[in-house]
CSV table of C-alpha atoms in Angstrom, one decimal:
chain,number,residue,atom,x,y,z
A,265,UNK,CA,0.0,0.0,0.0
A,266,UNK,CA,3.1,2.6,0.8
A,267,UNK,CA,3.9,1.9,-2.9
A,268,UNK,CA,1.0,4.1,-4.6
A,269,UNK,CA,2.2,6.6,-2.6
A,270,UNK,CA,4.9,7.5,-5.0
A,271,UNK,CA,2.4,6.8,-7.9
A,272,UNK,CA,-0.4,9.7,-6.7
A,273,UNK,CA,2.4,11.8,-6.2
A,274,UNK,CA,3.9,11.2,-9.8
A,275,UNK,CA,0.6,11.3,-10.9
A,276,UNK,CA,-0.3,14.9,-9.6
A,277,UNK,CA,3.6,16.3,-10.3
A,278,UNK,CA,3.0,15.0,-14.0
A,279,UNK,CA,-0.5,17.0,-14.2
A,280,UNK,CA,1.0,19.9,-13.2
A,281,UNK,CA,4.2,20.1,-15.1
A,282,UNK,CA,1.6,19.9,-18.0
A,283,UNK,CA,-0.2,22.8,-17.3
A,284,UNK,CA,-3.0,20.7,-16.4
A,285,UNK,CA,-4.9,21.3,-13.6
A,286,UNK,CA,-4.3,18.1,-11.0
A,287,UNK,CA,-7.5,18.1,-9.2
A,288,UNK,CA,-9.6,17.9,-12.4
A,289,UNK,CA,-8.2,15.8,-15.4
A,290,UNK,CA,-9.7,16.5,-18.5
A,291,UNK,CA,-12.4,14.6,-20.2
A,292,UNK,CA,-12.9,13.3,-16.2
A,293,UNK,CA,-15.7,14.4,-13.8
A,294,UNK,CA,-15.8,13.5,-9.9
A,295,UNK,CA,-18.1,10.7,-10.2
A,296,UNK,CA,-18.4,10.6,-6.4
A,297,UNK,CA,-22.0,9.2,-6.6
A,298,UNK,CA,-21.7,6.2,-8.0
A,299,UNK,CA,-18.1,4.9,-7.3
B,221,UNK,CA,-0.9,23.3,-3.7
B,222,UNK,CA,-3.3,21.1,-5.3
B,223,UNK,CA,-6.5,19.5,-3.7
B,224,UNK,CA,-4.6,16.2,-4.6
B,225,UNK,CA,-2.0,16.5,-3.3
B,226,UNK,CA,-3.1,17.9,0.0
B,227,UNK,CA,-5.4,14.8,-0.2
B,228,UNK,CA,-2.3,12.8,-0.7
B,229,UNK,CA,-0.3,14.5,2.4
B,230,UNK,CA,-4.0,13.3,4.9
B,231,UNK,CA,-3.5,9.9,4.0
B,232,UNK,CA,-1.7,8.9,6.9
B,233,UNK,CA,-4.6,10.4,9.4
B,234,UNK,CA,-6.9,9.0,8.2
B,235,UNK,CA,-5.6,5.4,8.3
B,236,UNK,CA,-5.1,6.2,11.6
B,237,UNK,CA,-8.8,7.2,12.2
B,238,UNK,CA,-9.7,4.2,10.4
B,239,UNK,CA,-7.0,2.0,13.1
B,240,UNK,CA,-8.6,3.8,16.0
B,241,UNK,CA,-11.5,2.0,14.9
B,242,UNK,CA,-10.0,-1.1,15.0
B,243,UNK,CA,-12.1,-2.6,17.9
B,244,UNK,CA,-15.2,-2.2,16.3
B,245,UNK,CA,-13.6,-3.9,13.1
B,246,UNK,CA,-12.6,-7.0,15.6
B,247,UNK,CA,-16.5,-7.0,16.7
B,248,UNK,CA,-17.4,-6.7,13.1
B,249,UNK,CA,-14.9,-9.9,12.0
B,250,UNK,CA,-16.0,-11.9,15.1
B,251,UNK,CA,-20.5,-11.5,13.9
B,252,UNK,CA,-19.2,-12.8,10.4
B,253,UNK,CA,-16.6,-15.2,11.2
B,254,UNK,CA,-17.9,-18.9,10.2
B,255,UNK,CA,-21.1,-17.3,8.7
B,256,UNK,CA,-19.5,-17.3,4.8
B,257,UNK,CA,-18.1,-20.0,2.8
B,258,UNK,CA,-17.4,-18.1,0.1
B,259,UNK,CA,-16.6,-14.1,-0.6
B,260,UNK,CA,-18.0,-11.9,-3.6
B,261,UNK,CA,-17.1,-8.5,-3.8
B,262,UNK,CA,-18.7,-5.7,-5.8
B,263,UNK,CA,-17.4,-2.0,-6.4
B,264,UNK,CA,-16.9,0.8,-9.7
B,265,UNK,CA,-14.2,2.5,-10.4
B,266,UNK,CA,-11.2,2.7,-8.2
B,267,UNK,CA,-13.0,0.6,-6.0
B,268,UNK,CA,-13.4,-2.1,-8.0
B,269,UNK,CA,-9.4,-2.4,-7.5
B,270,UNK,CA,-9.9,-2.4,-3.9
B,271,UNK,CA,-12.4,-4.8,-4.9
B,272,UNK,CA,-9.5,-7.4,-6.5
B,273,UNK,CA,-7.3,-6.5,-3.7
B,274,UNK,CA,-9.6,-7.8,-1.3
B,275,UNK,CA,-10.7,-11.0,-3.6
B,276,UNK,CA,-6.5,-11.8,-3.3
B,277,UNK,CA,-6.6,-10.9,0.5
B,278,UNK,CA,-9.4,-13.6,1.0
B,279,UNK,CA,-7.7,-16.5,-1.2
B,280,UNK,CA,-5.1,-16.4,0.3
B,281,UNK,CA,-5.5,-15.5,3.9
B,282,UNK,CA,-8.8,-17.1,4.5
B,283,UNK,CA,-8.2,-20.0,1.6
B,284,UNK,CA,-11.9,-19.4,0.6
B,285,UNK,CA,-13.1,-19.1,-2.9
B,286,UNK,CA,-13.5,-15.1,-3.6
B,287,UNK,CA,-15.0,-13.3,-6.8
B,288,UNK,CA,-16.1,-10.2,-8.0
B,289,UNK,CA,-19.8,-9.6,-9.0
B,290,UNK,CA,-21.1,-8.3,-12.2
B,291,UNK,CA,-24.2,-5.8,-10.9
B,292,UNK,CA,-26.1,-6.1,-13.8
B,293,UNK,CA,-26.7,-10.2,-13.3
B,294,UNK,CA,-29.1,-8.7,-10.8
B,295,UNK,CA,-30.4,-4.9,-11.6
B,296,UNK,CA,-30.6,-5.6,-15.2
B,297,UNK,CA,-31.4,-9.5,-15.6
B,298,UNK,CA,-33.2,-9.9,-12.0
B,299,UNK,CA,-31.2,-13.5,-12.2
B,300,UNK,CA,-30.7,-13.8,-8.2
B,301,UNK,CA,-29.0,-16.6,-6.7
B,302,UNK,CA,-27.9,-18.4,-4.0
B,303,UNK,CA,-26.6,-16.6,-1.5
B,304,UNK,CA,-27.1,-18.3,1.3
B,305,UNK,CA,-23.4,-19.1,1.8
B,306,UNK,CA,-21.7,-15.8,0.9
B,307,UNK,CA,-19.9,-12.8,2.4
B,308,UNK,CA,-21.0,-10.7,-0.2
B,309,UNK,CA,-18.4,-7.4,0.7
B,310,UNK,CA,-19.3,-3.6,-1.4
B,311,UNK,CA,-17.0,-1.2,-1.8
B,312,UNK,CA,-17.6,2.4,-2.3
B,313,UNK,CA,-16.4,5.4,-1.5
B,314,UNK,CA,-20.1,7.1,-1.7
B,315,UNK,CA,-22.0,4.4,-0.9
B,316,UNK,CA,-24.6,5.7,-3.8
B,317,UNK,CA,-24.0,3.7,-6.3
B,318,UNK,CA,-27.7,1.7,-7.4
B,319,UNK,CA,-26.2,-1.2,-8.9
B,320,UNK,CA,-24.3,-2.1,-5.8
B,321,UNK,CA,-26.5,-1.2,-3.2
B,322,UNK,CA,-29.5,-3.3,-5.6
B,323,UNK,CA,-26.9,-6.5,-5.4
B,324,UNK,CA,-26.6,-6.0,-1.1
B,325,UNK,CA,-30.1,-5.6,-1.1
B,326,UNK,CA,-31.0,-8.6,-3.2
B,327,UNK,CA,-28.2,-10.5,-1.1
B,328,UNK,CA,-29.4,-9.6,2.0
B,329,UNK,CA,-32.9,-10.9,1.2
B,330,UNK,CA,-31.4,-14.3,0.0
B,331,UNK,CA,-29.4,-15.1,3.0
B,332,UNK,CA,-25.6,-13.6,2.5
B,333,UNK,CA,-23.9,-11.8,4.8
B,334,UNK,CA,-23.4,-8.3,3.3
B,335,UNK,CA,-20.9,-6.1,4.2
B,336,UNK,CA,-20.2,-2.5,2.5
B,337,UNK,CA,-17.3,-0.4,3.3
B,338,UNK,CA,-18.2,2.6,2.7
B,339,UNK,CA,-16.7,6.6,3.1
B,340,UNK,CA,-20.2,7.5,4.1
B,341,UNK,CA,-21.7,5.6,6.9
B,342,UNK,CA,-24.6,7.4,6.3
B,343,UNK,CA,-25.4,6.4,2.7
B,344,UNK,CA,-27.8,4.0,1.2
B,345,UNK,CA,-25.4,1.5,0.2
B,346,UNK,CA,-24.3,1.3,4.2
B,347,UNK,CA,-28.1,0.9,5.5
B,348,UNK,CA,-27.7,-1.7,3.0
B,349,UNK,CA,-25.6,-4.1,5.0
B,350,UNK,CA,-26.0,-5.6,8.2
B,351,UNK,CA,-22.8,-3.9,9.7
B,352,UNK,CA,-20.0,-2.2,7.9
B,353,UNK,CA,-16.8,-0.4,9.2
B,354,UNK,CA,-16.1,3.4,8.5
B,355,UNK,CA,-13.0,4.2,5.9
B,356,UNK,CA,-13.0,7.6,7.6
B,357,UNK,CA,-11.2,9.3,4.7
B,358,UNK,CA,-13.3,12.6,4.9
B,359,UNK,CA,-14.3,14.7,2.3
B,360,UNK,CA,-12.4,14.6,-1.1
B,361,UNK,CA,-12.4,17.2,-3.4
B,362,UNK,CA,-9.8,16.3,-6.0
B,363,UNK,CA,-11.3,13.8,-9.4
B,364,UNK,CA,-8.4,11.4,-8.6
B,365,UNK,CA,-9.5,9.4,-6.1
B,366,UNK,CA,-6.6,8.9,-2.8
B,367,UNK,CA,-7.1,8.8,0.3
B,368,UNK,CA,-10.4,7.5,0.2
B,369,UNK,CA,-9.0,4.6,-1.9
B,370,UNK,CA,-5.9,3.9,0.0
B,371,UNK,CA,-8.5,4.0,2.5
B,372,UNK,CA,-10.9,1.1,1.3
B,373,UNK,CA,-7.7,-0.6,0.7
B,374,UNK,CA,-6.9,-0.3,4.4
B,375,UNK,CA,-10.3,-1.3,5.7
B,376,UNK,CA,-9.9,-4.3,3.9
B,377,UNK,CA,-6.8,-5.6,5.3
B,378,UNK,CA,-7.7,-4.8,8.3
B,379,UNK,CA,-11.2,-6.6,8.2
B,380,UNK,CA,-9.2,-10.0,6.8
B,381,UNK,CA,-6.7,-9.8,9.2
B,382,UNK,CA,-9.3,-9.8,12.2
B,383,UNK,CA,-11.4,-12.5,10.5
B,384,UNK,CA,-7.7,-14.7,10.0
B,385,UNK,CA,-6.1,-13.9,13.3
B,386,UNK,CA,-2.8,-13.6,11.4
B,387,UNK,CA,-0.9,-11.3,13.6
B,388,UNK,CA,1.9,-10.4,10.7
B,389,UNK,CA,-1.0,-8.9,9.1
B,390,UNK,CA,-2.1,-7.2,12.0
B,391,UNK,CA,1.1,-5.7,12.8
B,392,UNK,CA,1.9,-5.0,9.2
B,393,UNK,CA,-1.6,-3.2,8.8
B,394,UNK,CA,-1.2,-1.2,12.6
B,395,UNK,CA,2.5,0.0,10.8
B,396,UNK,CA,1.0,1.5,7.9
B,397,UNK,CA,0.2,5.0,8.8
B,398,UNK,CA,4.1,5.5,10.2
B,399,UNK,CA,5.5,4.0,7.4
B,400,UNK,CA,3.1,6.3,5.0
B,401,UNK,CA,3.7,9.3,6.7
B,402,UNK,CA,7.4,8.1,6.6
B,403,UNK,CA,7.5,7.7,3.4
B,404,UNK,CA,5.6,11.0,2.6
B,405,UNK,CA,8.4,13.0,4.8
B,406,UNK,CA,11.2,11.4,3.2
B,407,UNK,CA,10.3,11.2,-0.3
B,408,UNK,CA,12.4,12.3,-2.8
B,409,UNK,CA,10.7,14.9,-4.3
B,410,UNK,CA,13.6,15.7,-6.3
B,411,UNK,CA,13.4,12.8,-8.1
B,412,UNK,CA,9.7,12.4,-8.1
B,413,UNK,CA,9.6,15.7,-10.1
B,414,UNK,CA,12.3,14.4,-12.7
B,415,UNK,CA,10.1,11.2,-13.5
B,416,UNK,CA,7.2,13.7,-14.1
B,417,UNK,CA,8.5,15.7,-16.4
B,418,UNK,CA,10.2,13.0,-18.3
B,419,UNK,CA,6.1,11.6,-18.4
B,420,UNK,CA,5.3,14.9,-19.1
B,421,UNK,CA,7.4,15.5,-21.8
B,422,UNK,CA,6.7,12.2,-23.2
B,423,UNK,CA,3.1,12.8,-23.2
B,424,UNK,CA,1.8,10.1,-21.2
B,425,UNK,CA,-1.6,10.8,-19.5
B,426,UNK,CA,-1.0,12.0,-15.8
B,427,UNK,CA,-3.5,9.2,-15.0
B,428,UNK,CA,-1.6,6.7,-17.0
B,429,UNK,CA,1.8,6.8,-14.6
């Protein structure tokens, strides 16, 4: 479990290197009610 | 700072929240232990992985058959089953989905054990179950889902290693939140930050790394 740690944090450095905004990939909603 | 990655940084408090409810996770493992032969989990999304990590948690620490269910067998075909000899286990972080808390339902009324870890103890899929522990992750804002799935993740292990007795597991699972919030102190954020730009500059999807 300690090892996705590095993945989210690749994950959101990536996003924001790219100019993309971490908290909201495009194309991707929060789907919150029915995950 | 991102919503993610101050999402990322709570991790570790809310494992612990989720440990400090440890006792009512040993009550919950000792109402269900012996009442299952069998496990079938159920989740969307990201929690359908925590979904798979808990079928691989019950093969091989409990040695009982585990599989994942497909929703629409029951809200779309109205094909129930036998359940009578089932822990049937849902996994959401909302606790809203309809599919999943149509399956508890139907399970419930045939005779399975149902179980839903949930982020919401409130929701519909948790009235759903007969009991359920809290994953405690709190609010998230960010798409990406994190601490709310590292914290289904958790809840898992920690219901399997009540229900097996195995203390490595125990120990391993009551280490987690020091050895996240090590990890999290300690990492190398230097080169964190080169492997993301090298993505980055490579084009590869942020949600692809």
């Amino acid at each position: 479990m300690v090892l996705l740690i590095p993945g989210l944090m690749l994950a959101e450095q990536t996003a924001r290197l790219r100019g993309a905004n971490p908290d909201a990939p495009p194309g991707l909603q929060k789907v919150t009610e029915t995950r | 700072m991102s919503a993610m990655a101050v999402e990322i940084a709570e991790i570790p408090a809310a494992l612990t929240g989720l440990l400090d409810g440890r006792d009512e996770i040993k009550t919950l493992a000792s109402q269900v232990c012996g009442r299952f032969r069998r496990a079938v989990l159920l989740g969307g999304g990201s929690s359908d992985h925590a979904a798979t990590y808990a079928r691989y948690l019950f093969e091989t620490e409990l040695r009982i058959p585990a599989s994942l269910a497909a929703p629409s067998v029951t809200t779309v075909y109205g094909a129930g089953g036998d359940w009578s000899d089932a822990l049937v286990v849902g996994v959401s972080q909302s606790g809203r989905c309809p599919d999943l808390v149509g399956v508890l339902e139907e399970a419930r009324n045939a005779g399975a054990v149902t179980l839903a870890i949930t982020n919401d103890t409130r929701s519909p899929r948790a009235t759903a179950a007969h009991t359920f522990p809290d994953c405690g992750a709190g609010e998230e804002k960010s798409v990406p889902a994190t601490k709310s799935s590292v914290a289904e993740l958790a809840a898992i292990a920690c219901l399997v290693s009540e229900l097996s007795g195995d203390a490595t597991l125990a120990s391993e699972r009551d280490a987690l939140p020091r050895a996240i919030a090590g990890f999290l102190s300690a990492a190398d954020l230097a080169s964190c930050g080169l492997l993301a730009s090298v993505a980055a500059d490579e084009g590869v999807p942020p949600w692809c790394c």
